[in-house]
């Protein structure tokens, strides 16, 4: 009996005959020899078939295979230094499972809209597969940090009666009883309740923002990990974020060398992030840097993409920008006791032009102060429970949210978030 193997673990079977169940993604025949590029989901390998070694029938079958035909291939595993995977398969048998004809995505160049319309097929290609693998490992690396540092996962609701991050991009739907409901923009407010119950918690799930902007960074549906911690204040919040990001990147470097290579990612830049301290600057210092670099940027405005790019190029490392003007940040952020016009919140900007990947802050825990924010922002009854958290056992607490897709774009070195998730939901894209 031939052993069933996967391409990822094929190194265990050198000189043995194995069965690979997969698909033909490319082939090349020249005279008496043929090369079958096979994939099985776990990886890619080249099968070699020589006319002189096999039956005429088998050689003809192999030669007639079309792209994306599903096949069960048997062969003997050979170590092959020149191969990307390190191995090759000397093909001894081919069983066609289903013939594919006219596969739309050919090895030639296709436009991005065409590829996006064929996203259900495009994800089979080596680069797209690598991104999805890295996405899975980024999630594992993040959770590994949190699970090993005393955090408990808690799942906040996705259907909510109120907004968490302002109303401009709120996604409204009709609830079963006819009331308006909103898809969650962030689980944070609920995670604050969870932190007062369990200490250190995190959520991981999809969030929704009806963003009208068509940029390389904005999605309508994106995933966030949101840790929230009781008795943690601003400075410690930043330390935890830094350790968390470093752990995740190290995890990916160690678990995805092949995929990073497929994407031709500069891993030295990522190792630098693991090994060096992240600079922390105030919003005010950031504005000064921008002005020195010739940007006509007034104090008190939010950064746009060119400003974030300028700042990250200046440091060439992830940089925390802290102490933002209270007016341009969320109602729940704790004012800085040294200057109440700014808040104890920080964004983490990723280097190489990627920009904001984390938004976080210390939260207001004082009842009276929160109550006055409610009046200023006219927060209605649907927020009563959140104010009550400041009434019953309130403590200083902090948290942050990391956007998964922007983080993946950075780690993978992609120029757009659309390739970071299987089926991106963008301003003009709901299909497939
Ligand atoms: O900065 P944001 O809006 O922060 C919050 O939602 C906080 N409640 C998080 C918290 O403290 N628990 O969003 C957090 C991150 C951003 O830094 C960004 O990475 C990502 O979520 N993000 C988006 N990613 C893709 N498309 C969008 N439209 C995004 N909006 C935010
Ligand atoms: Mg933000």
Coordinates of C-alpha atoms and ligand atoms in Angstrom, one line a residue:
X1 CA 0.0 0.0 0.0
X2 CA 1.2 3.4 -0.9
X3 CA 1.3 5.9 2.0
X4 CA -0.9 8.9 1.7
X5 CA 1.2 12.0 2.3
X6 CA 0.9 15.8 2.2
X7 CA 3.4 18.0 0.4
X8 CA 4.1 19.9 3.6
X9 CA 5.4 16.7 5.3
X10 CA 6.8 15.0 2.3
X11 CA 10.4 15.3 3.7
X12 CA 9.5 12.3 5.9
X13 CA 9.2 10.0 2.9
X14 CA 12.4 10.3 1.0
X15 CA 12.9 7.3 -1.4
X16 CA 9.5 6.0 -0.5
X17 CA 6.4 5.9 -2.7
X18 CA 3.6 8.2 -1.6
X19 CA 0.2 9.2 -2.8
X20 CA -0.5 13.0 -3.1
X21 CA -4.2 14.1 -3.5
X22 CA -4.3 17.4 -5.1
X23 CA -4.6 19.5 -8.3
X24 CA -2.4 20.2 -11.3
X25 CA -1.6 23.9 -11.4
X26 CA 0.9 24.0 -14.2
X27 CA 2.8 21.6 -16.4
X28 CA 5.7 21.6 -18.9
X29 CA 6.6 18.8 -21.3
X30 CA 9.6 18.7 -23.6
X31 CA 10.0 15.6 -25.7
X32 CA 10.4 12.6 -23.5
X33 CA 10.2 14.3 -20.1
X34 CA 7.4 16.1 -18.4
X35 CA 7.1 18.3 -15.3
X36 CA 3.8 18.4 -13.4
X37 CA 3.4 21.2 -10.9
X38 CA 1.1 19.9 -8.2
X39 CA -0.5 21.5 -5.2
X40 CA -2.5 19.9 -2.4
X41 CA -3.3 22.9 -0.2
X42 CA -0.4 22.2 2.1
X43 CA 2.2 23.2 -0.5
X44 CA 3.5 22.9 -4.0
X45 CA 5.8 20.3 -5.5
X46 CA 7.1 19.3 -9.0
X47 CA 6.4 15.8 -10.3
X48 CA 8.8 14.5 -12.9
X49 CA 7.7 11.9 -15.4
X50 CA 10.1 10.3 -17.9
X51 CA 8.7 8.5 -21.0
X52 CA 11.2 5.7 -20.7
X53 CA 10.2 4.8 -17.1
X54 CA 6.4 4.6 -17.4
X55 CA 3.8 3.1 -19.6
X56 CA 2.8 4.9 -22.8
X57 CA -0.7 5.3 -21.4
X58 CA 0.5 6.9 -18.2
X59 CA 2.7 9.3 -20.1
X60 CA -0.1 10.3 -22.3
X61 CA -2.5 10.8 -19.4
X62 CA 0.1 13.1 -17.7
X63 CA 0.7 15.0 -20.9
X64 CA -3.0 15.6 -21.4
X65 CA -3.7 17.0 -17.9
X66 CA -5.2 20.5 -17.9
X67 CA -4.7 23.2 -15.3
X68 CA -6.7 22.7 -12.1
X69 CA -7.7 19.1 -13.0
X70 CA -7.9 17.2 -9.7
X71 CA -5.6 14.3 -9.5
X72 CA -4.3 11.6 -7.2
X73 CA -0.6 11.2 -8.0
X74 CA 1.7 8.5 -6.8
X75 CA 5.4 8.8 -7.0
X76 CA 8.8 8.3 -5.3
X77 CA 10.0 11.2 -3.2
X78 CA 13.5 12.5 -4.0
X79 CA 15.5 15.2 -2.2
X80 CA 16.2 18.0 -4.7
X81 CA 18.2 21.0 -3.6
X82 CA 17.2 23.1 -6.6
X83 CA 13.5 22.7 -5.9
X84 CA 11.8 25.4 -3.9
X85 CA 10.2 22.8 -1.6
X86 CA 13.5 20.8 -1.4
X87 CA 11.9 17.7 -2.9
X88 CA 10.6 16.3 -6.2
X89 CA 8.3 13.5 -7.0
X90 CA 9.2 10.8 -9.6
X91 CA 5.7 10.1 -10.8
X92 CA 4.7 6.5 -11.1
X93 CA 0.9 6.9 -11.3
X94 CA -1.8 9.5 -12.1
X95 CA -5.5 9.1 -11.4
X96 CA -7.7 11.8 -12.7
X97 CA -10.5 12.7 -10.3
X98 CA -12.2 15.4 -12.3
X99 CA -11.1 17.1 -15.5
X100 CA -11.1 20.9 -15.5
X101 CA -11.5 22.7 -18.8
X102 CA -10.8 26.4 -19.5
X103 CA -9.7 27.4 -16.1
X104 CA -10.2 31.2 -16.1
X105 CA -7.0 32.1 -14.2
X106 CA -4.0 31.3 -16.4
X107 CA -0.4 31.9 -15.6
X108 CA -0.5 35.1 -17.7
X109 CA -1.1 38.5 -16.0
X110 CA -4.7 39.4 -15.2
X111 CA -6.1 42.7 -14.1
X112 CA -7.1 43.1 -10.5
X113 CA -10.8 43.4 -11.1
X114 CA -10.8 40.2 -13.0
X115 CA -8.9 38.5 -10.2
X116 CA -11.3 39.9 -7.6
X117 CA -14.3 38.6 -9.6
X118 CA -12.6 35.2 -9.5
X119 CA -11.5 35.4 -5.9
X120 CA -13.1 32.0 -5.2
X121 CA -10.5 30.6 -7.7
X122 CA -7.7 33.1 -7.3
X123 CA -7.1 32.0 -3.7
X124 CA -5.6 28.8 -5.1
X125 CA -2.6 30.6 -6.5
X126 CA 0.7 30.4 -4.5
X127 CA 0.8 34.0 -3.4
X128 CA -2.8 34.1 -2.3
X129 CA -2.4 30.8 -0.5
X130 CA 0.7 32.2 1.3
X131 CA -1.2 35.3 2.5
X132 CA -4.1 33.2 3.8
X133 CA -1.6 30.9 5.6
X134 CA 0.2 33.9 7.1
X135 CA -3.2 35.3 8.2
X136 CA -3.9 32.1 10.1
X137 CA -0.5 32.2 11.8
X138 CA -0.8 35.9 12.7
X139 CA -4.0 35.0 14.5
X140 CA -2.3 32.0 16.2
X141 CA 0.6 34.2 17.2
X142 CA -1.6 36.9 18.7
X143 CA -3.7 34.4 20.6
X144 CA -0.7 32.5 21.7
X145 CA 0.6 35.7 23.4
X146 CA -2.8 36.5 25.0
X147 CA -3.6 32.9 26.1
X148 CA -0.2 32.6 27.7
X149 CA -0.4 36.0 29.5
X150 CA -3.5 35.5 31.6
X151 CA -6.1 36.8 29.1
X152 CA -9.5 35.1 28.7
X153 CA -11.3 35.2 25.4
X154 CA -14.8 36.7 25.8
X155 CA -17.2 37.2 22.8
X156 CA -19.1 40.5 22.6
X157 CA -22.3 40.8 20.6
X158 CA -22.2 41.7 16.9
X159 CA -25.8 43.1 16.9
X160 CA -25.8 46.1 19.1
X161 CA -28.3 48.9 20.1
X162 CA -25.7 51.7 20.0
X163 CA -22.5 52.8 18.3
X164 CA -19.0 52.2 19.8
X165 CA -16.9 54.4 17.5
X166 CA -19.0 57.4 16.4
X167 CA -22.0 57.4 14.1
X168 CA -20.5 58.4 10.8
X169 CA -19.9 54.9 9.5
X170 CA -22.5 53.0 11.5
X171 CA -24.0 50.0 9.8
X172 CA -27.7 50.1 10.5
X173 CA -30.1 47.2 10.1
X174 CA -33.6 46.4 11.3
X175 CA -33.8 44.2 14.3
X176 CA -36.4 41.4 14.5
X177 CA -38.7 43.6 16.7
X178 CA -38.5 46.5 14.2
X179 CA -36.0 48.5 16.3
X180 CA -32.9 49.9 14.7
X181 CA -29.8 47.8 15.4
X182 CA -26.2 48.3 14.4
X183 CA -23.5 45.9 13.4
X184 CA -20.6 46.2 15.8
X185 CA -17.9 48.7 15.0
X186 CA -15.8 47.5 17.9
X187 CA -16.5 45.2 20.9
X188 CA -14.6 47.5 23.2
X189 CA -17.5 48.8 25.4
X190 CA -18.6 45.3 26.2
X191 CA -15.0 44.2 26.7
X192 CA -14.8 46.8 29.5
X193 CA -17.6 45.0 31.3
X194 CA -15.8 41.7 30.7
X195 CA -12.5 43.1 32.1
X196 CA -14.3 44.1 35.3
X197 CA -15.5 40.5 35.6
X198 CA -12.4 38.6 34.4
X199 CA -9.5 40.9 34.7
X200 CA -7.7 40.5 31.4
X201 CA -9.8 39.7 28.4
X202 CA -9.8 39.8 24.7
X203 CA -12.3 39.5 21.9
X204 CA -11.7 38.3 18.4
X205 CA -14.2 38.8 15.7
X206 CA -15.6 40.7 12.7
X207 CA -16.4 44.4 12.9
X208 CA -18.3 46.5 10.4
X209 CA -18.0 50.1 9.3
X210 CA -19.9 51.5 6.4
X211 CA -16.9 53.4 5.2
X212 CA -17.5 55.6 2.2
X213 CA -13.8 55.9 1.5
X214 CA -12.1 53.8 -1.2
X215 CA -8.6 53.4 0.0
X216 CA -5.9 50.7 0.3
X217 CA -6.7 50.5 4.0
X218 CA -10.4 50.7 4.4
X219 CA -12.7 47.7 4.5
X220 CA -16.4 47.5 5.3
X221 CA -16.0 44.2 7.2
X222 CA -12.7 43.7 9.0
X223 CA -11.5 41.6 11.9
X224 CA -10.2 42.9 15.2
X225 CA -8.6 41.6 18.3
X226 CA -9.5 43.7 21.3
X227 CA -7.7 43.1 24.6
X228 CA -9.0 45.0 27.6
X229 CA -7.3 45.0 31.0
X230 CA -8.5 46.1 34.5
X231 CA -6.0 47.9 36.7
X232 CA -3.8 48.7 33.6
X233 CA -3.0 52.3 32.9
X234 CA -1.7 54.1 29.8
X235 CA 2.1 53.4 30.0
X236 CA 1.6 49.7 30.7
X237 CA -1.0 49.5 27.9
X238 CA 1.7 50.5 25.5
X239 CA 4.3 48.0 26.9
X240 CA 1.8 45.2 26.5
X241 CA 1.0 46.2 22.9
X242 CA 4.7 46.3 22.0
X243 CA 5.3 42.8 23.5
X244 CA 2.2 41.5 21.8
X245 CA 3.1 42.8 18.4
X246 CA 6.7 41.5 18.7
X247 CA 5.5 38.1 19.8
X248 CA 3.2 37.9 16.8
X249 CA 5.8 38.9 14.3
X250 CA 8.4 36.4 15.7
X251 CA 5.7 33.7 15.5
X252 CA 5.1 34.4 11.8
X253 CA 8.9 34.5 11.0
X254 CA 9.3 31.2 12.7
X255 CA 6.2 29.5 11.4
X256 CA 5.9 30.9 7.8
X257 CA 9.4 31.1 6.3
X258 CA 8.3 29.5 3.0
X259 CA 5.2 31.7 2.7
X260 CA 7.2 34.9 3.4
X261 CA 9.7 33.8 0.7
X262 CA 6.8 33.2 -1.8
X263 CA 5.8 36.8 -1.1
X264 CA 9.4 38.0 -1.4
X265 CA 9.0 39.7 2.0
X266 CA 12.0 41.5 3.4
X267 CA 12.3 39.6 6.6
X268 CA 15.2 41.7 8.0
X269 CA 12.8 44.6 8.3
X270 CA 10.5 42.3 10.4
X271 CA 13.3 41.0 12.6
X272 CA 14.3 44.6 13.3
X273 CA 10.8 45.2 14.6
X274 CA 11.1 42.2 16.9
X275 CA 14.5 43.3 18.2
X276 CA 14.2 47.1 18.6
X277 CA 12.3 49.3 21.0
X278 CA 9.3 51.0 19.5
X279 CA 9.6 54.8 19.7
X280 CA 6.8 56.7 21.6
X281 CA 6.1 60.3 20.5
X282 CA 3.3 62.6 21.4
X283 CA 0.8 63.9 18.9
X284 CA 2.3 67.3 19.4
X285 CA 5.8 66.0 18.5
X286 CA 4.4 64.2 15.5
X287 CA 2.9 67.5 14.2
X288 CA 6.3 69.2 14.7
X289 CA 8.0 66.5 12.7
X290 CA 5.4 66.9 9.9
X291 CA 5.8 70.6 9.8
X292 CA 9.6 70.3 9.8
X293 CA 9.3 68.0 6.8
X294 CA 7.3 70.7 5.0
X295 CA 3.7 69.5 5.6
X296 CA 1.2 72.3 6.0
X297 CA -0.4 70.5 8.9
X298 CA -2.3 72.3 11.7
X299 CA -2.3 71.0 15.3
X300 CA -5.7 69.4 16.1
X301 CA -6.4 67.5 12.9
X302 CA -6.3 63.8 12.3
X303 CA -3.5 62.4 10.2
X304 CA -4.2 61.4 6.6
X305 CA -2.3 58.6 4.8
X306 CA 0.6 60.9 3.6
X307 CA 1.2 62.1 7.1
X308 CA 1.3 58.6 8.6
X309 CA 3.6 57.5 5.8
X310 CA 5.9 60.5 6.5
X311 CA 6.0 59.6 10.2
X312 CA 6.7 55.9 9.8
X313 CA 9.4 56.6 7.2
X314 CA 11.0 59.0 9.7
X315 CA 11.4 56.2 12.3
X316 CA 11.4 53.1 10.2
X317 CA 10.0 51.1 13.1
X318 CA 6.4 50.9 14.5
X319 CA 5.9 54.2 16.4
X320 CA 3.3 55.0 19.1
X321 CA 1.7 58.4 18.7
X322 CA 0.2 59.2 22.1
X323 CA -1.7 62.1 23.8
X324 CA -4.0 63.2 21.0
X325 CA -6.3 66.2 21.3
X326 CA -9.4 65.0 23.1
X327 CA -11.7 66.6 20.4
X328 CA -10.6 64.2 17.7
X329 CA -10.7 61.0 19.8
X330 CA -13.5 58.9 21.2
X331 CA -15.7 60.1 24.2
X332 CA -14.4 57.3 26.5
X333 CA -10.7 58.2 26.5
X334 CA -9.1 59.2 29.8
X335 CA -7.8 62.8 29.9
X336 CA -4.1 63.3 30.6
X337 CA -3.9 64.7 34.2
X338 CA -1.0 66.9 33.1
X339 CA -3.0 68.4 30.3
X340 CA -6.7 67.5 30.1
X341 CA -6.9 68.8 26.5
X342 CA -5.2 65.6 25.4
X343 CA -6.1 62.0 26.1
X344 CA -4.1 59.0 27.3
X345 CA -4.7 57.2 24.0
X346 CA -2.2 56.0 21.4
X347 CA -2.2 54.8 17.8
X348 CA 0.5 52.4 16.7
X349 CA 1.7 53.2 13.2
X350 CA 3.3 50.4 11.3
X351 CA 6.5 51.2 9.3
X352 CA 7.1 51.1 5.5
X353 CA 4.2 53.4 5.0
X354 CA 1.5 51.0 6.4
X355 CA 0.3 53.4 9.1
X356 CA -2.2 52.9 11.9
X357 CA -2.8 49.2 12.8
X358 CA -3.7 49.7 16.5
X359 CA -6.0 52.2 18.3
X360 CA -6.0 52.1 22.1
X361 CA -6.4 54.1 25.2
X362 CA -6.9 54.2 28.9
X363 CA -10.6 54.6 29.5
X364 CA -12.4 57.1 31.7
X365 CA -13.2 55.3 35.0
X366 CA -14.5 58.2 37.1
X367 CA -18.3 58.2 37.2
X368 CA -18.8 62.0 37.3
X369 CA -16.4 62.6 34.4
X370 CA -18.1 59.9 32.3
X371 CA -21.5 61.3 33.1
X372 CA -20.4 64.8 31.8
X373 CA -19.1 63.1 28.6
X374 CA -22.6 61.5 28.2
X375 CA -24.2 64.9 28.4
X376 CA -21.7 66.4 25.9
X377 CA -22.1 63.6 23.4
X378 CA -25.8 63.1 24.1
X379 CA -25.4 59.4 24.7
X380 CA -28.9 58.0 25.2
X381 CA -30.4 55.2 27.3
X382 CA -28.8 52.4 25.2
X383 CA -25.5 53.3 27.0
X384 CA -26.9 53.2 30.6
X385 CA -25.2 49.9 31.3
X386 CA -21.8 51.3 30.3
X387 CA -22.2 54.2 32.7
X388 CA -23.1 51.8 35.4
X389 CA -19.7 50.2 35.1
X390 CA -18.4 53.4 36.6
X391 CA -20.8 53.1 39.5
X392 CA -20.1 49.6 40.6
X393 CA -16.4 48.7 41.4
X394 CA -14.9 51.0 38.9
X395 CA -11.1 50.9 38.4
X396 CA -8.5 52.3 36.0
X397 CA -8.5 50.2 32.9
X398 CA -7.1 50.2 29.4
X399 CA -7.3 48.3 26.1
X400 CA -6.6 48.4 22.4
X401 CA -7.9 47.1 19.1
X402 CA -5.6 45.7 16.4
X403 CA -7.0 45.6 12.9
X404 CA -6.1 42.2 11.4
X405 CA -6.2 43.0 7.7
X406 CA -4.0 46.1 8.0
X407 CA -1.5 44.1 10.1
X408 CA -1.5 41.3 7.5
X409 CA -0.9 43.8 4.7
X410 CA 2.1 45.0 6.6
X411 CA 3.5 41.6 7.5
X412 CA 3.0 40.3 4.0
X413 CA 4.3 43.5 2.3
X414 CA 1.0 43.9 0.3
X415 CA 0.0 47.2 -1.2
X416 CA -3.8 46.8 -0.5
X417 CA -5.9 45.1 2.2
X418 CA -8.0 43.4 -0.4
X419 CA -5.7 40.4 -0.6
X420 CA -5.6 39.9 3.2
X421 CA -8.9 38.1 3.6
X422 CA -10.6 35.4 1.6
X423 CA -13.6 37.5 0.5
X424 CA -12.9 41.2 1.1
X425 CA -15.9 43.5 1.6
X426 CA -15.0 46.8 0.1
X427 CA -16.9 49.9 -0.9
X428 CA -17.6 48.5 -4.4
X429 CA -17.3 44.8 -3.7
X430 CA -19.7 42.4 -2.2
X431 CA -19.1 39.6 -4.8
X432 CA -18.2 36.7 -4.6
Ligands
LIG1 O1 -8.8 52.9 15.9 P1 -10.1 52.2 16.0 O2 -11.3 52.8 15.4 O3 -10.3 51.8 17.5 C1 -11.3 51.1 18.1 O4 -12.3 50.6 17.4 C2 -11.2 50.9 19.5 N1 -12.5 50.7 20.1 C3 -10.3 49.7 19.8 C4 -10.1 49.4 21.2 O5 -9.5 50.2 21.9 N2 -10.6 48.3 21.7 O6 -9.9 50.8 15.2 C5 -8.9 49.9 15.6 C6 -8.1 49.4 14.5 C7 -7.5 50.4 13.6 O7 -6.2 50.8 14.2 C8 -7.3 49.7 12.3 O8 -6.2 48.8 12.3 C9 -8.6 48.9 12.2 O9 -9.0 48.7 13.5 N3 -9.6 49.5 11.4 C10 -9.8 49.1 10.1 N4 -9.3 48.2 9.3 C11 -9.8 48.0 8.1 N5 -10.8 48.8 7.6 C12 -11.4 49.7 8.3 N6 -12.4 50.5 7.8 C13 -10.9 50.0 9.7 N7 -11.2 50.8 10.7 C14 -10.4 50.5 11.7
LIG2 MG1 -8.1 54.7 15.1

